[in-house]
C-alpha cells in the first residue's frame, strides 16, 4: 500500500471517527460489564465501531474513485500531498508538517569542521517526493586551502515526522569546489549532484570560472557518471523525471534537460527547454512532459518587478500557462530560489528570495513559514535563506 493511499485511509478514518459521538456509546463501566458477564452483547458493542469502519471504507472509495476534494477542514488538508518535508536554514535541519510548517523533529548531523558555508548552513536537500526519505549534502570550504568538502547523508522519518534513520556518508565525501544542487529519483536509486566551476580572481574580481560538473551516482551499484560544462557559474535546481533518466537543471540562466542514458561527457548534449527565456530556477514534471521555469520580469522603475512561475512544454518549448505571479517593490530584484514537485506532480514547494517557503496546490498558495509583517512598498530585506524538499 502506497503512502498516498495510507494517508487517504487515515483521513477517511478521521472523518468517520467524528461521526461517533460520546452519546452514542455506552458508559465505560457498562461496556466492561457487558464484555465480561454477557458475551452475547459483543455484537451489539461492535456496531458503533463497525459503522465508523463503514464510513472509512465508503469515504476512502468516494475520495479515490470520484477524485473530488473533501470538505474543508483538517482531514481535507491532510489529503493534499506528502505529510512531511525536510527544511534547512542557518540554524540546522528540521522535519516539518507539510500542511502547517510545524516542526515535528530535528536532524542532528556530525559536527562539520570549521570553514566557510554557503547559506543556508552549507546544506542542500533532496527528497523522493513522498515526504519520508531525504538526502542531505553539506559543503564546507577550508579558509586556508579554499578546497571544499561535501558529505552526503540519508534521512528517513516515521509516521509521526520523527527521524527514524540517519545514514551517514551514503557515498564517499567529495572534495574540490562547493556543491550547488542535489536531486534523487523517486525510488531512491539515482543521486545527482553538481559542483561549482572553479573560483577565479580575488576581491572584486572574484568569480566562477568554467568547469562546473554534474555527477549521477547509481546508489545500489556505487557507480557514477560525470558531465562537465565550459559555462561559467553553477549548475542549479537539479530535478528528476519519474523515468529516472531525464534530468532537468539551470545553467547560464537556461533551463535544460539531459538524457542521462545518452552518449557524451559534456552538457553540450543537453537541450534548452524554452530558448530565449531566462530562468532563475526550474523543475521538470514527474511525467517529463513539462518544466516549470521561475522567471524575473524587470520593470522600468515605475512599476514593481514581477516574478512568475511558468509551465513550458519540454517537447517544443511552448508556454502552457502561468502558475504563479508575484510583484515586488523595492530596489532589490526578486527571483525564485526553489521549485519542488512532489511524487504525484500535483503539489509544489516554492521559495523566493522575497517569498517565504510555501506550497502551491491547484493554484492555492499556503505559506509554511512566516517571518513577520513587512510593507512590500518599503521593506528591502529578504527572508532568511532556506532549503526544503519532500
Tab-separated table of C-alpha atoms in Angstrom:
chain	number	residue	atom	x	y	z
A	1	UNK	CA	0.000	0.000	0.000
A	2	UNK	CA	1.465	3.374	-1.029
A	3	UNK	CA	1.898	6.259	1.466
A	4	UNK	CA	-0.666	8.242	-0.544
A	5	UNK	CA	-3.345	5.565	-0.069
A	6	UNK	CA	-2.402	5.237	3.612
A	7	UNK	CA	-2.868	8.989	4.042
A	8	UNK	CA	-6.305	8.872	2.419
A	9	UNK	CA	-7.413	5.960	4.598
A	10	UNK	CA	-6.107	7.740	7.681
A	11	UNK	CA	-8.017	10.903	6.768
A	12	UNK	CA	-11.179	8.969	5.958
A	13	UNK	CA	-10.950	7.265	9.346
A	14	UNK	CA	-10.701	10.694	10.998
A	15	UNK	CA	-13.876	11.771	9.217
A	16	UNK	CA	-15.643	8.568	10.262
A	17	UNK	CA	-14.467	8.853	13.837
A	18	UNK	CA	-16.022	12.299	14.106
A	19	UNK	CA	-19.422	10.706	13.471
A	20	UNK	CA	-19.089	8.521	16.563
A	21	UNK	CA	-20.194	10.845	19.364
A	22	UNK	CA	-19.902	10.199	23.063
A	23	UNK	CA	-23.668	9.995	23.437
A	24	UNK	CA	-23.824	7.052	21.039
A	25	UNK	CA	-21.502	4.923	23.165
A	26	UNK	CA	-22.239	3.041	26.392
A	27	UNK	CA	-20.645	4.282	29.600
A	28	UNK	CA	-17.250	2.745	30.194
A	29	UNK	CA	-18.375	0.701	33.212
A	30	UNK	CA	-21.359	-0.754	31.339
A	31	UNK	CA	-19.125	-1.686	28.431
A	32	UNK	CA	-16.766	-3.622	30.673
A	33	UNK	CA	-19.623	-5.483	32.381
A	34	UNK	CA	-21.183	-6.386	29.068
A	35	UNK	CA	-17.904	-7.771	27.815
A	36	UNK	CA	-17.252	-9.897	30.889
A	37	UNK	CA	-20.710	-11.006	32.038
A	38	UNK	CA	-22.675	-11.289	28.817
A	39	UNK	CA	-20.515	-12.322	25.845
A	40	UNK	CA	-23.596	-12.278	23.635
A	41	UNK	CA	-23.503	-8.448	23.768
A	42	UNK	CA	-20.246	-8.313	21.869
A	43	UNK	CA	-22.128	-7.962	18.598
A	44	UNK	CA	-24.103	-5.012	19.939
A	45	UNK	CA	-20.980	-3.301	21.225
A	46	UNK	CA	-19.265	-3.687	17.856
A	47	UNK	CA	-21.995	-1.788	15.986
A	48	UNK	CA	-20.649	1.781	16.562
A	49	UNK	CA	-17.156	0.708	15.550
A	50	UNK	CA	-18.482	-1.157	12.530
A	51	UNK	CA	-20.436	1.932	11.497
A	52	UNK	CA	-17.287	4.008	11.731
A	53	UNK	CA	-15.369	1.485	9.653
A	54	UNK	CA	-18.110	1.522	7.013
A	55	UNK	CA	-17.763	5.289	6.826
A	56	UNK	CA	-13.987	4.857	6.474
A	57	UNK	CA	-14.340	2.439	3.574
A	58	UNK	CA	-17.066	4.467	1.844
A	59	UNK	CA	-15.174	7.712	2.397
A	60	UNK	CA	-11.967	6.252	1.014
A	61	UNK	CA	-13.769	4.869	-2.037
A	62	UNK	CA	-15.505	8.203	-2.691
A	63	UNK	CA	-12.221	10.109	-2.490
A	64	UNK	CA	-10.286	7.666	-4.659
A	65	UNK	CA	-12.980	6.969	-7.248
A	66	UNK	CA	-14.663	10.354	-7.550
A	67	UNK	CA	-11.387	12.257	-7.273
A	68	UNK	CA	-13.128	15.214	-5.647
A	69	UNK	CA	-11.818	17.428	-2.884
A	70	UNK	CA	-13.090	16.564	0.602
A	71	UNK	CA	-14.883	19.231	2.695
A	72	UNK	CA	-12.686	21.914	4.192
A	73	UNK	CA	-11.068	21.077	7.500
A	74	UNK	CA	-8.011	19.319	8.977
A	75	UNK	CA	-8.879	15.986	7.384
A	76	UNK	CA	-9.269	17.589	3.961
A	77	UNK	CA	-5.924	19.424	4.200
A	78	UNK	CA	-4.151	16.202	5.140
A	79	UNK	CA	-5.206	14.705	1.807
A	80	UNK	CA	-3.029	17.132	-0.109
A	81	UNK	CA	0.398	15.786	-0.939
A	82	UNK	CA	3.153	14.434	1.337
A	83	UNK	CA	2.746	14.616	5.099
A	84	UNK	CA	6.244	15.877	5.883
A	85	UNK	CA	9.093	17.902	4.434
A	86	UNK	CA	12.703	18.497	5.383
A	87	UNK	CA	13.892	22.087	5.773
A	88	UNK	CA	17.323	23.586	6.448
A	89	UNK	CA	18.429	27.049	7.461
A	90	UNK	CA	21.481	28.513	9.171
A	91	UNK	CA	20.316	27.008	12.485
A	92	UNK	CA	20.184	23.422	11.213
A	93	UNK	CA	17.663	20.964	9.809
A	94	UNK	CA	14.104	20.274	10.866
A	95	UNK	CA	11.359	17.893	9.804
A	96	UNK	CA	8.105	19.788	9.360
A	97	UNK	CA	4.449	19.022	8.856
A	98	UNK	CA	3.907	19.642	5.156
A	99	UNK	CA	0.401	21.041	5.790
A	100	UNK	CA	1.225	23.574	8.515
A	101	UNK	CA	5.000	24.001	8.631
A	102	UNK	CA	5.032	22.924	12.290
A	103	UNK	CA	8.279	21.279	13.426
A	104	UNK	CA	7.879	17.556	14.149
A	105	UNK	CA	11.538	16.582	14.540
A	106	UNK	CA	15.132	17.786	14.321
A	107	UNK	CA	18.064	16.274	12.447
A	108	UNK	CA	21.480	16.223	14.104
A	109	UNK	CA	24.407	15.654	11.721
A	110	UNK	CA	28.042	15.083	12.686
A	111	UNK	CA	29.764	18.334	13.574
A	112	UNK	CA	31.349	19.782	10.436
A	113	UNK	CA	34.897	21.179	10.545
A	114	UNK	CA	35.389	24.922	10.705
A	115	UNK	CA	35.186	26.701	7.387
A	116	UNK	CA	33.080	28.815	5.077
A	117	UNK	CA	29.459	27.817	4.451
A	118	UNK	CA	27.178	28.919	1.651
A	119	UNK	CA	23.763	29.823	3.071
A	120	UNK	CA	21.800	28.160	4.456
A	121	UNK	CA	24.365	26.334	6.585
A	122	UNK	CA	26.034	24.751	3.579
A	123	UNK	CA	23.060	22.387	3.202
A	124	UNK	CA	21.471	21.050	0.030
A	125	UNK	CA	18.360	18.878	0.313
A	126	UNK	CA	16.574	16.397	-1.934
A	127	UNK	CA	13.611	14.080	-1.384
A	128	UNK	CA	11.924	11.173	-3.129
A	129	UNK	CA	8.678	13.193	-3.281
A	130	UNK	CA	6.739	11.084	-0.763
A	131	UNK	CA	7.787	13.115	2.276
A	132	UNK	CA	9.523	10.202	4.012
A	133	UNK	CA	13.039	9.807	2.566
A	134	UNK	CA	15.514	12.650	2.116
A	135	UNK	CA	19.137	13.163	1.124
A	136	UNK	CA	21.380	15.869	2.541
A	137	UNK	CA	24.619	17.290	1.169
A	138	UNK	CA	26.685	19.667	3.297
A	139	UNK	CA	29.672	21.550	1.913
A	140	UNK	CA	32.366	23.225	3.997
A	141	UNK	CA	35.183	25.226	2.402
A	142	UNK	CA	38.529	25.430	4.166
A	143	UNK	CA	39.558	29.020	4.733
A	144	UNK	CA	43.222	28.062	4.426
A	145	UNK	CA	43.154	25.994	1.228
A	146	UNK	CA	39.833	27.172	-0.311
A	147	UNK	CA	39.106	23.492	-1.025
A	148	UNK	CA	35.541	22.401	-0.311
A	149	UNK	CA	34.465	19.030	1.086
A	150	UNK	CA	30.891	17.758	0.682
A	151	UNK	CA	29.361	14.951	2.764
A	152	UNK	CA	26.200	13.067	1.778
A	153	UNK	CA	23.656	11.587	4.213
A	154	UNK	CA	20.198	9.984	4.090
A	155	UNK	CA	17.321	10.759	6.480
A	156	UNK	CA	14.120	8.762	6.878
A	157	UNK	CA	11.174	9.835	9.018
A	158	UNK	CA	8.394	7.814	10.640
A	159	UNK	CA	4.634	8.347	10.564
A	160	UNK	CA	4.916	10.967	13.334
A	161	UNK	CA	7.503	13.017	11.473
A	162	UNK	CA	10.350	11.944	13.746
A	163	UNK	CA	13.752	10.874	12.456
A	164	UNK	CA	13.665	7.081	12.146
A	165	UNK	CA	17.023	6.648	10.384
A	166	UNK	CA	20.099	8.764	9.788
A	167	UNK	CA	22.555	7.066	7.440
A	168	UNK	CA	25.833	8.964	7.280
A	169	UNK	CA	28.176	9.042	4.270
A	170	UNK	CA	25.898	7.159	1.871
A	171	UNK	CA	28.536	7.915	-0.770
A	172	UNK	CA	32.169	8.949	-0.181
A	173	UNK	CA	32.791	12.618	0.536
A	174	UNK	CA	33.655	14.761	-2.497
A	175	UNK	CA	36.424	17.361	-2.466
A	176	UNK	CA	37.048	20.255	-4.824
A	177	UNK	CA	34.507	23.044	-5.197
A	178	UNK	CA	31.206	23.627	-3.388
A	179	UNK	CA	28.117	21.556	-4.205
A	180	UNK	CA	25.424	23.676	-5.829
A	181	UNK	CA	22.443	21.307	-6.272
A	182	UNK	CA	21.125	17.874	-5.267
A	183	UNK	CA	18.337	15.598	-6.546
A	184	UNK	CA	17.274	11.983	-6.031
A	185	UNK	CA	14.933	9.796	-8.059
A	186	UNK	CA	11.582	8.740	-6.637
A	187	UNK	CA	12.829	5.208	-5.963
A	188	UNK	CA	15.986	6.485	-4.275
A	189	UNK	CA	18.378	4.709	-6.652
A	190	UNK	CA	19.913	7.636	-8.575
A	191	UNK	CA	21.503	10.559	-6.746
A	192	UNK	CA	22.553	13.595	-8.782
A	193	UNK	CA	24.699	16.450	-7.540
A	194	UNK	CA	26.531	19.352	-9.140
A	195	UNK	CA	29.724	21.166	-8.190
A	196	UNK	CA	30.591	24.795	-8.918
A	197	UNK	CA	33.080	25.846	-11.525
A	198	UNK	CA	36.467	26.860	-10.199
A	199	UNK	CA	36.708	30.137	-8.327
A	200	UNK	CA	38.969	32.643	-10.056
A	201	UNK	CA	40.264	36.067	-9.173
A	202	UNK	CA	40.187	37.773	-5.828
A	203	UNK	CA	38.435	40.595	-4.019
A	204	UNK	CA	36.222	42.456	-6.527
A	205	UNK	CA	37.265	40.162	-9.382
A	206	UNK	CA	36.250	37.004	-7.547
A	207	UNK	CA	34.035	34.913	-9.833
A	208	UNK	CA	33.135	31.422	-11.019
A	209	UNK	CA	35.222	30.224	-13.934
A	210	UNK	CA	34.325	27.436	-16.379
A	211	UNK	CA	34.478	23.898	-15.085
A	212	UNK	CA	31.181	23.186	-13.284
A	213	UNK	CA	30.282	19.497	-13.360
A	214	UNK	CA	27.297	17.245	-12.846
A	215	UNK	CA	27.520	13.722	-11.417
A	216	UNK	CA	24.922	10.945	-11.204
A	217	UNK	CA	25.568	8.133	-8.732
A	218	UNK	CA	23.872	4.750	-9.008
A	219	UNK	CA	23.436	4.127	-5.283
A	220	UNK	CA	22.884	0.343	-5.361
A	221	UNK	CA	25.948	-0.247	-7.561
A	222	UNK	CA	28.077	2.645	-6.331
A	223	UNK	CA	28.989	3.610	-9.904
A	224	UNK	CA	28.948	7.178	-11.170
A	225	UNK	CA	28.934	9.186	-14.360
A	226	UNK	CA	30.009	12.822	-14.764
A	227	UNK	CA	29.280	15.579	-17.295
A	228	UNK	CA	31.217	18.849	-17.482
A	229	UNK	CA	30.436	22.273	-18.898
A	230	UNK	CA	32.558	25.136	-20.148
A	231	UNK	CA	29.945	27.602	-18.905
A	232	UNK	CA	30.965	29.838	-16.043
A	233	UNK	CA	28.755	29.693	-12.968
A	234	UNK	CA	26.699	26.983	-11.342
A	235	UNK	CA	24.520	24.048	-12.349
A	236	UNK	CA	21.402	24.653	-10.249
A	237	UNK	CA	17.981	23.230	-9.477
A	238	UNK	CA	18.511	19.591	-10.425
A	239	UNK	CA	15.248	17.660	-10.753
A	240	UNK	CA	14.445	14.154	-11.998
A	241	UNK	CA	11.593	12.932	-14.161
A	242	UNK	CA	9.923	9.765	-12.903
A	243	UNK	CA	11.618	7.654	-15.602
A	244	UNK	CA	14.912	8.001	-13.640
A	245	UNK	CA	16.570	9.007	-16.909
A	246	UNK	CA	15.766	12.643	-17.753
A	247	UNK	CA	17.299	15.302	-15.527
A	248	UNK	CA	16.345	18.987	-15.530
A	249	UNK	CA	18.561	21.863	-14.373
A	250	UNK	CA	19.517	25.510	-14.902
A	251	UNK	CA	22.913	26.675	-16.185
A	252	UNK	CA	23.782	30.137	-17.590
A	253	UNK	CA	20.159	31.195	-16.955
A	254	UNK	CA	18.943	28.463	-19.315
A	255	UNK	CA	16.534	25.721	-18.276
A	256	UNK	CA	17.814	22.480	-19.800
A	257	UNK	CA	17.095	18.742	-19.859
A	258	UNK	CA	19.680	15.974	-20.048
A	259	UNK	CA	19.112	12.394	-21.148
A	260	UNK	CA	21.457	10.671	-18.703
A	261	UNK	CA	21.383	7.477	-20.797
A	262	UNK	CA	22.666	9.210	-23.928
A	263	UNK	CA	26.295	9.097	-25.011
A	264	UNK	CA	28.531	12.042	-24.150
A	265	UNK	CA	30.516	13.535	-21.301
A	266	UNK	CA	29.650	17.238	-21.578
A	267	UNK	CA	26.433	19.147	-21.056
A	268	UNK	CA	26.559	20.112	-24.715
A	269	UNK	CA	24.325	17.058	-25.260
A	270	UNK	CA	21.605	18.643	-23.097
A	271	UNK	CA	18.789	20.671	-24.641
A	272	UNK	CA	17.338	24.112	-23.830
A	273	UNK	CA	13.628	23.837	-22.982
A	274	UNK	CA	12.475	27.408	-23.622
A	275	UNK	CA	15.014	29.239	-25.804
A	276	UNK	CA	15.202	32.958	-25.128
A	277	UNK	CA	13.555	32.696	-21.690
A	278	UNK	CA	15.956	33.397	-18.819
A	279	UNK	CA	15.431	31.107	-15.841
A	280	UNK	CA	16.350	31.631	-12.219
A	281	UNK	CA	15.134	28.151	-11.254
A	282	UNK	CA	13.306	25.211	-12.789
A	283	UNK	CA	11.698	21.830	-12.064
A	284	UNK	CA	10.828	19.083	-14.507
A	285	UNK	CA	7.447	17.417	-14.008
A	286	UNK	CA	7.423	13.765	-12.909
A	287	UNK	CA	5.982	12.701	-16.261
A	288	UNK	CA	8.789	14.552	-18.049
A	289	UNK	CA	6.410	16.360	-20.400
A	290	UNK	CA	6.687	19.873	-18.986
A	291	UNK	CA	9.028	22.054	-16.989
A	292	UNK	CA	8.328	24.861	-14.554
A	293	UNK	CA	10.587	27.867	-15.011
A	294	UNK	CA	10.958	30.633	-12.442
A	295	UNK	CA	11.493	33.971	-14.151
A	296	UNK	CA	12.087	37.613	-13.231
A	297	UNK	CA	10.444	40.426	-15.206
A	298	UNK	CA	12.285	43.700	-14.592
A	299	UNK	CA	10.265	46.896	-14.560
A	300	UNK	CA	11.181	50.277	-15.962
A	301	UNK	CA	11.389	51.701	-12.449
A	302	UNK	CA	7.812	52.977	-12.260
A	303	UNK	CA	6.191	49.608	-11.645
A	304	UNK	CA	7.178	46.768	-9.267
A	305	UNK	CA	9.365	43.947	-10.516
A	306	UNK	CA	7.363	40.818	-11.254
A	307	UNK	CA	8.457	37.247	-10.881
A	308	UNK	CA	6.499	34.305	-12.243
A	309	UNK	CA	6.485	30.532	-12.369
A	310	UNK	CA	5.555	29.478	-15.904
A	311	UNK	CA	4.995	25.997	-17.314
A	312	UNK	CA	6.594	25.093	-20.650
A	313	UNK	CA	6.371	22.046	-22.880
A	314	UNK	CA	9.612	20.061	-22.838
A	315	UNK	CA	8.979	18.844	-26.385
A	316	UNK	CA	8.610	22.148	-28.237
A	317	UNK	CA	9.293	24.903	-25.675
A	318	UNK	CA	5.737	26.207	-25.919
A	319	UNK	CA	4.460	28.147	-22.912
A	320	UNK	CA	1.492	26.312	-21.438
A	321	UNK	CA	0.405	28.589	-18.595
A	322	UNK	CA	1.500	30.782	-15.678
A	323	UNK	CA	1.123	29.047	-12.335
A	324	UNK	CA	2.130	31.857	-10.008
A	325	UNK	CA	2.833	35.563	-10.396
A	326	UNK	CA	4.039	37.953	-7.681
A	327	UNK	CA	5.025	41.618	-7.619
A	328	UNK	CA	7.986	43.031	-5.746
A	329	UNK	CA	8.539	46.666	-4.837
A	330	UNK	CA	11.967	47.920	-3.805
A	331	UNK	CA	15.415	48.296	-5.273
A	332	UNK	CA	16.492	44.667	-4.918
A	333	UNK	CA	15.468	42.301	-7.712
A	334	UNK	CA	13.344	39.325	-6.706
A	335	UNK	CA	13.843	35.815	-8.023
A	336	UNK	CA	12.792	32.254	-7.320
A	337	UNK	CA	15.245	30.099	-5.385
A	338	UNK	CA	13.422	26.781	-5.334
A	339	UNK	CA	10.608	24.877	-7.038
A	340	UNK	CA	9.995	21.250	-5.996
A	341	UNK	CA	7.385	18.812	-7.278
A	342	UNK	CA	6.060	16.044	-5.064
A	343	UNK	CA	5.932	12.479	-6.428
A	344	UNK	CA	2.453	12.941	-7.943
A	345	UNK	CA	3.255	16.182	-9.763
A	346	UNK	CA	0.206	17.900	-8.241
A	347	UNK	CA	1.858	19.739	-5.348
A	348	UNK	CA	4.772	22.169	-5.247
A	349	UNK	CA	7.154	23.652	-2.723
A	350	UNK	CA	8.313	27.144	-3.713
A	351	UNK	CA	10.779	29.623	-2.215
A	352	UNK	CA	11.835	33.053	-3.454
A	353	UNK	CA	14.387	35.489	-2.134
A	354	UNK	CA	11.364	37.629	-1.193
A	355	UNK	CA	8.929	34.742	-0.904
A	356	UNK	CA	8.764	32.526	2.201
A	357	UNK	CA	8.671	28.751	1.982
A	358	UNK	CA	5.197	27.967	0.652
A	359	UNK	CA	3.267	25.212	-1.043
A	360	UNK	CA	1.201	25.526	-4.187
A	361	UNK	CA	-1.848	23.266	-4.632
A	362	UNK	CA	-4.273	23.776	-7.520
A	363	UNK	CA	-3.433	27.473	-7.673
A	364	UNK	CA	-3.754	27.982	-3.907
A	365	UNK	CA	-0.660	29.262	-2.076
A	366	UNK	CA	-0.145	28.252	1.567
A	367	UNK	CA	2.823	29.860	3.405
A	368	UNK	CA	4.560	27.326	5.652
A	369	UNK	CA	6.966	29.760	7.300
A	370	UNK	CA	6.040	33.274	8.341
A	371	UNK	CA	8.736	35.830	9.062
A	372	UNK	CA	6.603	38.620	10.439
A	373	UNK	CA	4.808	41.590	8.838
A	374	UNK	CA	6.519	43.675	6.199
A	375	UNK	CA	5.432	46.506	3.963
A	376	UNK	CA	6.191	45.424	0.378
A	377	UNK	CA	6.478	49.061	-0.644
A	378	UNK	CA	9.149	49.866	1.964
A	379	UNK	CA	10.932	46.717	3.041
A	380	UNK	CA	14.024	45.783	1.050
A	381	UNK	CA	15.161	42.911	3.263
A	382	UNK	CA	15.000	39.265	2.250
A	383	UNK	CA	13.640	36.467	4.450
A	384	UNK	CA	16.244	34.080	5.888
A	385	UNK	CA	17.716	31.658	3.361
A	386	UNK	CA	16.102	28.223	3.468
A	387	UNK	CA	16.323	24.890	1.647
A	388	UNK	CA	13.407	22.425	1.530
A	389	UNK	CA	12.425	19.098	-0.015
A	390	UNK	CA	9.680	16.487	0.263
